[in-house]
JSON list of C-alpha atoms in Angstrom, two decimals:
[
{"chain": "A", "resi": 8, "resn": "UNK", "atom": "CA", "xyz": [95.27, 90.93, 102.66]},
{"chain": "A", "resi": 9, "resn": "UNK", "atom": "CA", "xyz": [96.00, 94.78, 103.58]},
{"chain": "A", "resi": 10, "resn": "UNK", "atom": "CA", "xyz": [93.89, 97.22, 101.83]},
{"chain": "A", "resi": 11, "resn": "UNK", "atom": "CA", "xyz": [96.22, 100.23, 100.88]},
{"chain": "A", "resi": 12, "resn": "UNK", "atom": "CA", "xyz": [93.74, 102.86, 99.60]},
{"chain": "A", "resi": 13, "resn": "UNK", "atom": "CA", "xyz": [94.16, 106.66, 99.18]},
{"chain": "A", "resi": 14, "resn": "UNK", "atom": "CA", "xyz": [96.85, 108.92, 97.41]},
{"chain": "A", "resi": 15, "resn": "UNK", "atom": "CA", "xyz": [100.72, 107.77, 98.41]},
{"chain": "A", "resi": 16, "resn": "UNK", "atom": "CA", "xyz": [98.75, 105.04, 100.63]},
{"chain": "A", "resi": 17, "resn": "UNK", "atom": "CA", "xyz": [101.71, 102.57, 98.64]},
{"chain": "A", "resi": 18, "resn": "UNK", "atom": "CA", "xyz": [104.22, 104.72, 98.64]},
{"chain": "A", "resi": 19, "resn": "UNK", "atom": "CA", "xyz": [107.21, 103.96, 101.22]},
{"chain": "A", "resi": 20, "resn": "UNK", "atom": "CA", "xyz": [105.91, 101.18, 103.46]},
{"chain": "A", "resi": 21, "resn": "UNK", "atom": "CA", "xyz": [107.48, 99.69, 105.97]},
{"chain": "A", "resi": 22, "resn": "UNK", "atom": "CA", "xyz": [107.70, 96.00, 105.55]},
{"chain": "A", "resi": 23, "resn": "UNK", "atom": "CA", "xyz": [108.55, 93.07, 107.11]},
{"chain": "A", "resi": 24, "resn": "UNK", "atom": "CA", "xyz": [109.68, 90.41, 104.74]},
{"chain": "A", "resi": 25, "resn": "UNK", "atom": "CA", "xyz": [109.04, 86.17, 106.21]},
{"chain": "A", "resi": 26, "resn": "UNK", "atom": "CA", "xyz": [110.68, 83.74, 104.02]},
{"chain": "A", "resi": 27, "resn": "UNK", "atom": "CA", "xyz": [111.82, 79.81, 105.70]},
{"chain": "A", "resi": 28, "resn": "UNK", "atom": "CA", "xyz": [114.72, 78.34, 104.03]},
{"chain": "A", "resi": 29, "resn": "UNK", "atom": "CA", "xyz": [112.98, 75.74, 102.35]},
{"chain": "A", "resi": 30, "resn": "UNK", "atom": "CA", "xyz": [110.59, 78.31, 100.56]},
{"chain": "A", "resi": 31, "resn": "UNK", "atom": "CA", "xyz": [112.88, 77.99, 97.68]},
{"chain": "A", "resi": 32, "resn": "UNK", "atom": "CA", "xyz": [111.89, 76.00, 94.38]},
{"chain": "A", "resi": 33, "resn": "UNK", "atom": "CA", "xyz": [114.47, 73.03, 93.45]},
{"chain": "A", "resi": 34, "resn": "UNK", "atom": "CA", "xyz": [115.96, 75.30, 90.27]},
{"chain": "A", "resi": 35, "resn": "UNK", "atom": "CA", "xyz": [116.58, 78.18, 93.50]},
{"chain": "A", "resi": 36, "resn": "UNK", "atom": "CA", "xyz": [115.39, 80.41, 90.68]},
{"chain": "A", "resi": 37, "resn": "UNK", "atom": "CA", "xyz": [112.22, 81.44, 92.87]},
{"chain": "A", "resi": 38, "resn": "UNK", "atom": "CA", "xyz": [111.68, 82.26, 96.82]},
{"chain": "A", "resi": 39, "resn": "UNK", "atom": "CA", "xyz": [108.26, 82.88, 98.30]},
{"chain": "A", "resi": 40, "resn": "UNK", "atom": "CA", "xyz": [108.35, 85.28, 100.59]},
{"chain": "A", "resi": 41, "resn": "UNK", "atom": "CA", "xyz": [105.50, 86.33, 102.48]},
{"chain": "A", "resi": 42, "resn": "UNK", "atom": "CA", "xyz": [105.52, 90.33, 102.71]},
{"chain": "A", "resi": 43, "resn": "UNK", "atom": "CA", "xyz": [103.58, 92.28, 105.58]},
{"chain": "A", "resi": 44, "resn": "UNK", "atom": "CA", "xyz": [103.01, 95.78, 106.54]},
{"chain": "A", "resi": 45, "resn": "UNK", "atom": "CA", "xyz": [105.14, 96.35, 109.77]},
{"chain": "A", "resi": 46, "resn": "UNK", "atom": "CA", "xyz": [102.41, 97.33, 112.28]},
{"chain": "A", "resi": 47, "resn": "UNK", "atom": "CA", "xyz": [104.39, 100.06, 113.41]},
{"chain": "A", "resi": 48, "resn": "UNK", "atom": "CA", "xyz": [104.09, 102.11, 109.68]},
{"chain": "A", "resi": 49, "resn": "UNK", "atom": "CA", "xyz": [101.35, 104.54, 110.28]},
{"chain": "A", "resi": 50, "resn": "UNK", "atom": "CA", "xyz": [99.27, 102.71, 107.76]},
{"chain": "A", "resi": 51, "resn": "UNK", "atom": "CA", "xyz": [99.62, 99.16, 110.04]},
{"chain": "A", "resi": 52, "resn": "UNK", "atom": "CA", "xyz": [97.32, 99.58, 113.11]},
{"chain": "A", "resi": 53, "resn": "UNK", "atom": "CA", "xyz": [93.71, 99.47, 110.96]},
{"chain": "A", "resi": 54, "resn": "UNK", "atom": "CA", "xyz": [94.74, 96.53, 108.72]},
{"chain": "A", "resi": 55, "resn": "UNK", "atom": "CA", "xyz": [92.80, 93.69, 110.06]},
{"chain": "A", "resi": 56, "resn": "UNK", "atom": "CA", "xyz": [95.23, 91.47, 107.68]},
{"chain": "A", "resi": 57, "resn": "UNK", "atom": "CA", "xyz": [99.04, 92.84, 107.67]},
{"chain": "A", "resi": 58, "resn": "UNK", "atom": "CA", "xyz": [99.88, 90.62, 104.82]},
{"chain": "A", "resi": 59, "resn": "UNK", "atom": "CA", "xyz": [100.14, 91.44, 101.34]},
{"chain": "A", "resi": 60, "resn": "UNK", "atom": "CA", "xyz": [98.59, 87.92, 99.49]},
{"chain": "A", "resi": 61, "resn": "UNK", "atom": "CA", "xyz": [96.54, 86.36, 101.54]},
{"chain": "A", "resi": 62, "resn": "UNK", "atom": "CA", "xyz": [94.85, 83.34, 99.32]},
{"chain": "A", "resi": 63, "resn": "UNK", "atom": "CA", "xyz": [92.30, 80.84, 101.16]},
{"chain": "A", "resi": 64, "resn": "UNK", "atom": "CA", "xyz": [93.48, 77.33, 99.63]},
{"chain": "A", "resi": 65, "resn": "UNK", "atom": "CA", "xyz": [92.64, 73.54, 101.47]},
{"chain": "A", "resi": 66, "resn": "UNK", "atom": "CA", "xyz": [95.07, 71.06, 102.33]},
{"chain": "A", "resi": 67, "resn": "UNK", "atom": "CA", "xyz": [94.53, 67.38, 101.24]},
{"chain": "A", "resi": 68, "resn": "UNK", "atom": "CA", "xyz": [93.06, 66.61, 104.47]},
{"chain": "A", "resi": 69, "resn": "UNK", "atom": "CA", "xyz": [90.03, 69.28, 104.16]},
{"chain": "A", "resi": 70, "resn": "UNK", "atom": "CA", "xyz": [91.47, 71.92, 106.29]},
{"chain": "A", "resi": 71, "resn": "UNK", "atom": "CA", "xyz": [91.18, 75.64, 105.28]},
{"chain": "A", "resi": 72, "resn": "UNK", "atom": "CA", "xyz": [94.95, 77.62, 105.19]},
{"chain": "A", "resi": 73, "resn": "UNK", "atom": "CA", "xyz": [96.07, 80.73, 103.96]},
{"chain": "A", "resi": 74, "resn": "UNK", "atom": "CA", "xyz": [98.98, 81.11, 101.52]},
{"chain": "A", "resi": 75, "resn": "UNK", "atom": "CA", "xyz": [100.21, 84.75, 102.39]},
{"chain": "A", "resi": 76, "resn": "UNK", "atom": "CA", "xyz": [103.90, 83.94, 100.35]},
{"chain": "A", "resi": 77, "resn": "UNK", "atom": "CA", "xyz": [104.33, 85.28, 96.74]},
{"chain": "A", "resi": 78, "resn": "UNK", "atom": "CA", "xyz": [106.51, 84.29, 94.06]},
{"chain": "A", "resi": 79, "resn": "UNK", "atom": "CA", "xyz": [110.16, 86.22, 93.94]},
{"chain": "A", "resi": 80, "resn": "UNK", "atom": "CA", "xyz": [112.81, 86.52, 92.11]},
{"chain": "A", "resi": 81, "resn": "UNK", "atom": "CA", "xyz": [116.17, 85.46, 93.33]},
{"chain": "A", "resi": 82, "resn": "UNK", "atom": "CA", "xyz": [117.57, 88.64, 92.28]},
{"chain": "A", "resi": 83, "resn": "UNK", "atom": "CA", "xyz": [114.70, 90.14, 94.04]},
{"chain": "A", "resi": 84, "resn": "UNK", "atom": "CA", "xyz": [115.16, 88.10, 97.21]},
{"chain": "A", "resi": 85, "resn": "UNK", "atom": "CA", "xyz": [118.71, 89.56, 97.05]},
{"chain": "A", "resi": 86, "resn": "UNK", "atom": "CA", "xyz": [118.39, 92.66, 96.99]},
{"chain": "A", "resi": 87, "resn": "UNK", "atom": "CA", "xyz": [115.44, 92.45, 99.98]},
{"chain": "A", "resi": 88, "resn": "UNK", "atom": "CA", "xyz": [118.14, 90.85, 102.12]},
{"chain": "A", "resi": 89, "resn": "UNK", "atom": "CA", "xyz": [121.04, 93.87, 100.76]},
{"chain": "A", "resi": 90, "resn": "UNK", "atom": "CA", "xyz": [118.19, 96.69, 102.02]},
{"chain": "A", "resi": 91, "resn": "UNK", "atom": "CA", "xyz": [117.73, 94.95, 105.11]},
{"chain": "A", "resi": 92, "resn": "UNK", "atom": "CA", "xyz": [121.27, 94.61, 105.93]},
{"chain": "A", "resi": 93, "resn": "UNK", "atom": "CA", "xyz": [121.78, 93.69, 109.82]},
{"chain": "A", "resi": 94, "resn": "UNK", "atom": "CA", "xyz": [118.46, 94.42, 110.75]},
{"chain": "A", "resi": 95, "resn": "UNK", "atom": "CA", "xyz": [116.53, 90.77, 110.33]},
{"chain": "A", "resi": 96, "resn": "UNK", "atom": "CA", "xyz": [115.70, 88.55, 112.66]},
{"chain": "A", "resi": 97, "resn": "UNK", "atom": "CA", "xyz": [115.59, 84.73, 112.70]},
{"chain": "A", "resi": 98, "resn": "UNK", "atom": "CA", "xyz": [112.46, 82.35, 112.53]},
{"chain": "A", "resi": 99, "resn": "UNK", "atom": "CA", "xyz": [113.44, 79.34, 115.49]},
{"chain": "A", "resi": 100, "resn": "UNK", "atom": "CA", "xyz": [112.34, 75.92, 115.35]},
{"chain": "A", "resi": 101, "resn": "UNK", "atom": "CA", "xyz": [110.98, 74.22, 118.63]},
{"chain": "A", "resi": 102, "resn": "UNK", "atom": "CA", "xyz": [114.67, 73.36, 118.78]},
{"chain": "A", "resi": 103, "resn": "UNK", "atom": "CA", "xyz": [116.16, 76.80, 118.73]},
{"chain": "A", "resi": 104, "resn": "UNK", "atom": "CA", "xyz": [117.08, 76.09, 114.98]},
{"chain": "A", "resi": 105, "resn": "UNK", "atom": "CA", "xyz": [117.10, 78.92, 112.41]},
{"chain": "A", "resi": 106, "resn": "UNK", "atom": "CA", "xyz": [114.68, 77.49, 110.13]},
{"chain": "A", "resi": 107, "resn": "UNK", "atom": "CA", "xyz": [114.08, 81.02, 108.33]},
{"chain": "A", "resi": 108, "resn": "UNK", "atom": "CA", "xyz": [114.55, 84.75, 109.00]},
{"chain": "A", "resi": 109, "resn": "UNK", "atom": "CA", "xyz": [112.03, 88.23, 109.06]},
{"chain": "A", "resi": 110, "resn": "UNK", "atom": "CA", "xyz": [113.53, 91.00, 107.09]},
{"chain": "A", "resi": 111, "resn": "UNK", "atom": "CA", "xyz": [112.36, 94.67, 107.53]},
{"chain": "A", "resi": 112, "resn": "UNK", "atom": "CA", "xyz": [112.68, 97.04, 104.63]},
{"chain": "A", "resi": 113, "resn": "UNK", "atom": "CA", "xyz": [111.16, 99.79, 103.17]},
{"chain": "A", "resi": 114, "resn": "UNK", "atom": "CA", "xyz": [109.41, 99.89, 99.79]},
{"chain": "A", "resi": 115, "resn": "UNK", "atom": "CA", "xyz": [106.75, 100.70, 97.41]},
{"chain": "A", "resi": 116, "resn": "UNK", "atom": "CA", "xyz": [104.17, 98.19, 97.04]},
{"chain": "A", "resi": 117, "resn": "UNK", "atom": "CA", "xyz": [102.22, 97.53, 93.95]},
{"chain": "A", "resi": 118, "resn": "UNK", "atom": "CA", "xyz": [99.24, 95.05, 92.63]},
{"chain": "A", "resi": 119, "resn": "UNK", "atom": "CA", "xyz": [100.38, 91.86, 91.69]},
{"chain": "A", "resi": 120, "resn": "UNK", "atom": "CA", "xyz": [100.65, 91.81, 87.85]},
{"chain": "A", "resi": 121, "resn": "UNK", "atom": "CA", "xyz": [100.01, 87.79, 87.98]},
{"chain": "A", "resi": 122, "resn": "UNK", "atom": "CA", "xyz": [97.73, 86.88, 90.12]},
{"chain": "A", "resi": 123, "resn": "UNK", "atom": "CA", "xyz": [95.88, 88.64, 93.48]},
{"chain": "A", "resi": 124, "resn": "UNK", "atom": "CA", "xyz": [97.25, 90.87, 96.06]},
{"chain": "A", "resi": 125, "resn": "UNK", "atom": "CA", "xyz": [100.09, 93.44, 96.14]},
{"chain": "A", "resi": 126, "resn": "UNK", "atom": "CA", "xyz": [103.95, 92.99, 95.71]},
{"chain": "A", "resi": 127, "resn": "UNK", "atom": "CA", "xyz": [106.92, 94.75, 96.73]},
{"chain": "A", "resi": 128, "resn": "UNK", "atom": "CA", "xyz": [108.90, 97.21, 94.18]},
{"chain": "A", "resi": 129, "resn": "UNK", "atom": "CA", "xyz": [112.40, 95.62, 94.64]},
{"chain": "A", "resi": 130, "resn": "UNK", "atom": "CA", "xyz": [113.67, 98.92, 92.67]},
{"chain": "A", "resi": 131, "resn": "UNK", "atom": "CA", "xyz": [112.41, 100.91, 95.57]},
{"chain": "A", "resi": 132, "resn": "UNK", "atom": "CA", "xyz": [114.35, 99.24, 98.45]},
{"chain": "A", "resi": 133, "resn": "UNK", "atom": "CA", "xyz": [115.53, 101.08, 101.13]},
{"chain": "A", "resi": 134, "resn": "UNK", "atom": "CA", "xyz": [115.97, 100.20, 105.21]},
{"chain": "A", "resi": 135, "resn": "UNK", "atom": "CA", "xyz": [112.96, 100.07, 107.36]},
{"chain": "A", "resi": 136, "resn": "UNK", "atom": "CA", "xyz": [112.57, 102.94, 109.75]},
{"chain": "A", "resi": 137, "resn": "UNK", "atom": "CA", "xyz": [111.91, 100.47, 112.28]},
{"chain": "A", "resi": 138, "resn": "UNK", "atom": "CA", "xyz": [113.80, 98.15, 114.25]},
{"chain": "A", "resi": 139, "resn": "UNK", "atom": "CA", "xyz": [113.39, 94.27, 114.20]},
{"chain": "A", "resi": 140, "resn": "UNK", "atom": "CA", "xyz": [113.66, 92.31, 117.31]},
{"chain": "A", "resi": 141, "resn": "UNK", "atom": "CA", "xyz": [112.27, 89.18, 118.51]},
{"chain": "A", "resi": 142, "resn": "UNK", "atom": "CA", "xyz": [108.90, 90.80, 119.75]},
{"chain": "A", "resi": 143, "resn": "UNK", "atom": "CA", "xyz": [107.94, 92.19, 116.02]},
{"chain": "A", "resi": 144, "resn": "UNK", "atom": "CA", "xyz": [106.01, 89.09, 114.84]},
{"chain": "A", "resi": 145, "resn": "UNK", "atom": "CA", "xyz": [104.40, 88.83, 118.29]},
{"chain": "A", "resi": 146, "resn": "UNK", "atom": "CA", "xyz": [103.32, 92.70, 117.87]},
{"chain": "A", "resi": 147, "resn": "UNK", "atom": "CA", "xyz": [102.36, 91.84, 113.97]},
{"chain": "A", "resi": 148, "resn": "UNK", "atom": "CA", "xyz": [99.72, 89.16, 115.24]},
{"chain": "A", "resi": 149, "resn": "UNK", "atom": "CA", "xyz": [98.51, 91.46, 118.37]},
{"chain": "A", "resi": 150, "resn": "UNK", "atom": "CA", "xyz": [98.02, 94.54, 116.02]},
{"chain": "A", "resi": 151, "resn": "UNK", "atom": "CA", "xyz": [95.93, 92.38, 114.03]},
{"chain": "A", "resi": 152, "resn": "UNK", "atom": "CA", "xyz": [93.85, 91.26, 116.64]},
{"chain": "A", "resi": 153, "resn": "UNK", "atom": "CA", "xyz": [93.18, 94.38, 117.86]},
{"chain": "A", "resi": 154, "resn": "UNK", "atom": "CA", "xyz": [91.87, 95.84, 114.66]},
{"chain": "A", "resi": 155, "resn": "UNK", "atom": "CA", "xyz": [89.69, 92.86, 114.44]},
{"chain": "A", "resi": 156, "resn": "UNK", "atom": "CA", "xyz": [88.08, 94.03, 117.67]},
{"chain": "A", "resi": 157, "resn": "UNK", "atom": "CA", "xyz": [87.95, 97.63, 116.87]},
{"chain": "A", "resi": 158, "resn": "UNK", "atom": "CA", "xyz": [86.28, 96.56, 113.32]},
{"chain": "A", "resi": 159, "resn": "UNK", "atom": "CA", "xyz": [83.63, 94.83, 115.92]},
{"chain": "A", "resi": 160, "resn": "UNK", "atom": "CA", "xyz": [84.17, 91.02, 114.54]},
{"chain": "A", "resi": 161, "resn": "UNK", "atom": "CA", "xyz": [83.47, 88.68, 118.00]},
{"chain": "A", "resi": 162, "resn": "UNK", "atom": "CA", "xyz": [86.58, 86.34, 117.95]},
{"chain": "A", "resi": 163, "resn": "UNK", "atom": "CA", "xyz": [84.82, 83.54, 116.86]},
{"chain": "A", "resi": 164, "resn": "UNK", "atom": "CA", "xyz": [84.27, 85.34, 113.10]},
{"chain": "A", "resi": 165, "resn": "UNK", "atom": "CA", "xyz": [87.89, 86.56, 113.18]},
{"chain": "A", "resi": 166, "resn": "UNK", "atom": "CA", "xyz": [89.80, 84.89, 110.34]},
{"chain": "A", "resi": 167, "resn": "UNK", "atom": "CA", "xyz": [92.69, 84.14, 112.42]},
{"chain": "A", "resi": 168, "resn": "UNK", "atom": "CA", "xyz": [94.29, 81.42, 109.67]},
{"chain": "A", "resi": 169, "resn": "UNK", "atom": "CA", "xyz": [97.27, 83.73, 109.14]},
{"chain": "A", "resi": 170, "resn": "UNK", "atom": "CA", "xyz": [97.74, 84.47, 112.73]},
{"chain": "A", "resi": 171, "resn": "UNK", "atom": "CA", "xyz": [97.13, 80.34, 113.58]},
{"chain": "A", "resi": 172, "resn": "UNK", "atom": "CA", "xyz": [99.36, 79.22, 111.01]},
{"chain": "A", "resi": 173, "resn": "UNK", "atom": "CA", "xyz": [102.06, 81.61, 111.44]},
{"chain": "A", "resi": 174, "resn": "UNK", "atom": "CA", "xyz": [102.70, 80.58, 115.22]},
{"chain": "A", "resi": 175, "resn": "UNK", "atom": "CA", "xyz": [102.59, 76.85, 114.05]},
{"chain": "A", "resi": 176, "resn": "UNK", "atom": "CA", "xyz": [104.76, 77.12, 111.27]},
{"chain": "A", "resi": 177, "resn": "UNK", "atom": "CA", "xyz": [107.22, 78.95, 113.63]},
{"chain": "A", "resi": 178, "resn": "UNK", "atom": "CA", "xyz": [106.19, 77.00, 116.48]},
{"chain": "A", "resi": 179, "resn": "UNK", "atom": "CA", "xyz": [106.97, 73.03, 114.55]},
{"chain": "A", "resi": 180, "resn": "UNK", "atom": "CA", "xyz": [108.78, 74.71, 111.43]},
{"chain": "A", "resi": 181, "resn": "UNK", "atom": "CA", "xyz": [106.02, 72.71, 109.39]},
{"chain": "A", "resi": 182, "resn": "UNK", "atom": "CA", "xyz": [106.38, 75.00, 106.47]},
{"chain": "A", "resi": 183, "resn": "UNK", "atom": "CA", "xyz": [105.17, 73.19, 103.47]},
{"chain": "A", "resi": 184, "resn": "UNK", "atom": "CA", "xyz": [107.91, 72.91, 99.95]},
{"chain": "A", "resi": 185, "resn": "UNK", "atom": "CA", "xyz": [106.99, 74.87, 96.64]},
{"chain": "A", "resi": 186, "resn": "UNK", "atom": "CA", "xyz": [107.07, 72.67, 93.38]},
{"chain": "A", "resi": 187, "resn": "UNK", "atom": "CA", "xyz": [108.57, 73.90, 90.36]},
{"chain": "A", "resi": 188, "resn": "UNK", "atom": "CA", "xyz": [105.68, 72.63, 88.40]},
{"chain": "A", "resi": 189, "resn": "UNK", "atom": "CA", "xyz": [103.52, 75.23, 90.88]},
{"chain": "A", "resi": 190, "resn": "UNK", "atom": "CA", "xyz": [105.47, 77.75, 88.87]},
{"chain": "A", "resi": 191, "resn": "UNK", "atom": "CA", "xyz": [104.64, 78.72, 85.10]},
{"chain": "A", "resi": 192, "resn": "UNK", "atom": "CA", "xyz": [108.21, 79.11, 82.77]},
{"chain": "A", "resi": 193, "resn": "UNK", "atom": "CA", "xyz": [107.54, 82.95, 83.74]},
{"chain": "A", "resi": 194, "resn": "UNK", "atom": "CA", "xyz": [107.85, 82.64, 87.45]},
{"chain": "A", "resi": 195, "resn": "UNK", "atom": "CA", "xyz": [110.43, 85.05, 88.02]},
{"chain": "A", "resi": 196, "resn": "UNK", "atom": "CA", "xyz": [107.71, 87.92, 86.49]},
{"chain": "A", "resi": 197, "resn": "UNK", "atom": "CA", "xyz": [104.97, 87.54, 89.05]},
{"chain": "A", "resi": 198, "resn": "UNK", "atom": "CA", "xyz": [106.84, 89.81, 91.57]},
{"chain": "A", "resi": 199, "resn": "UNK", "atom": "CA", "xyz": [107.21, 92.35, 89.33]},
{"chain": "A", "resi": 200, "resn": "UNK", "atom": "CA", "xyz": [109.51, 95.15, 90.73]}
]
């Protein structure tokens, strides 16, 4: 996950927020949403991991993923999507289908008060100072890469499950449901902003 260290280091980040359409829990009460630092926000080109949560977790079959989404709010999710306004992009299928949509915002960001990693502060939405356009994600795995390299990790020790499963989820839309029963009877308080 990014490491955000230093006075004001989570103050005002640029963010790009992922979320597919069928990251939503059957009550629509709760979206996951996986937040990243845009590359482009002065504190994006060192982060070896752009995304906020980054659990390791295994599938049934064995194989190692990484869940970078987080619990929010629907109320949250709205007002993500209201700071955004007209600058998002859409996630395509293999089939040129809109099968979710990238929304760049600005926010504080804050430890997760349930659970590990950071979270947005959806009190402290504002527009990104960047510009989304189709290339973003591509430049969001490349600036990853290259801090991988800089750090001196060979390729071969480079964690790139976020990167891998990104490009296949957008690649075959394979994005896996959320369960209600995932989600405690205080679900709506683990994004807590």
């Amino acid at each position: 996950m990014a490491l955000l260290k230093g006075k004001g280091a989570m103050t005002g980040v640029n963010l790009l927020a992922k979320t597919f359409n069928n990251n939503l829990t059957k009550d629509g009460k709760t979206r996951f949403i996986d937040v990243q630092v845009d590359h482009r926000d002065p504190r994006g080109p060192e982060q070896t991991n752009l995304h906020l949560v980054s659990q390791r977790t295994q599938d049934k079959d064995g194989q190692t993923r990484f869940n970078n989404g987080a619990p929010y709010s629907s109320g949250q999710f709205v007002k993500i999507v209201d700071a955004a306004g007209p600058n998002s992009e859409p996630i395509l299928d293999k089939d040129g289908q809109e099968v979710g949509r990238v929304y760049a915002v600005k926010a504080n960001v804050m430890p997760s008060s349930k659970g590990s990693g950071l979270v947005l502060n959806s009190e402290s939405l504002t527009q990104s100072d960047f510009k989304i356009d189709a290339k973003t994600m591509d430049g969001q795995f490349a600036s990853m890469k290259a801090a991988k390299e800089a750090a001196g990790k060979p390729a071969e020790q480079q964690s790139a499950g976020p990167v891998a499963e990104a490009q296949a989820t957008a690649e075959h839309g394979d994005v896996p449901l959320f369960e209600d029963s995932a989600m405690s009877a205080d679900a709506e308080e683990l994004a807590v902003g």
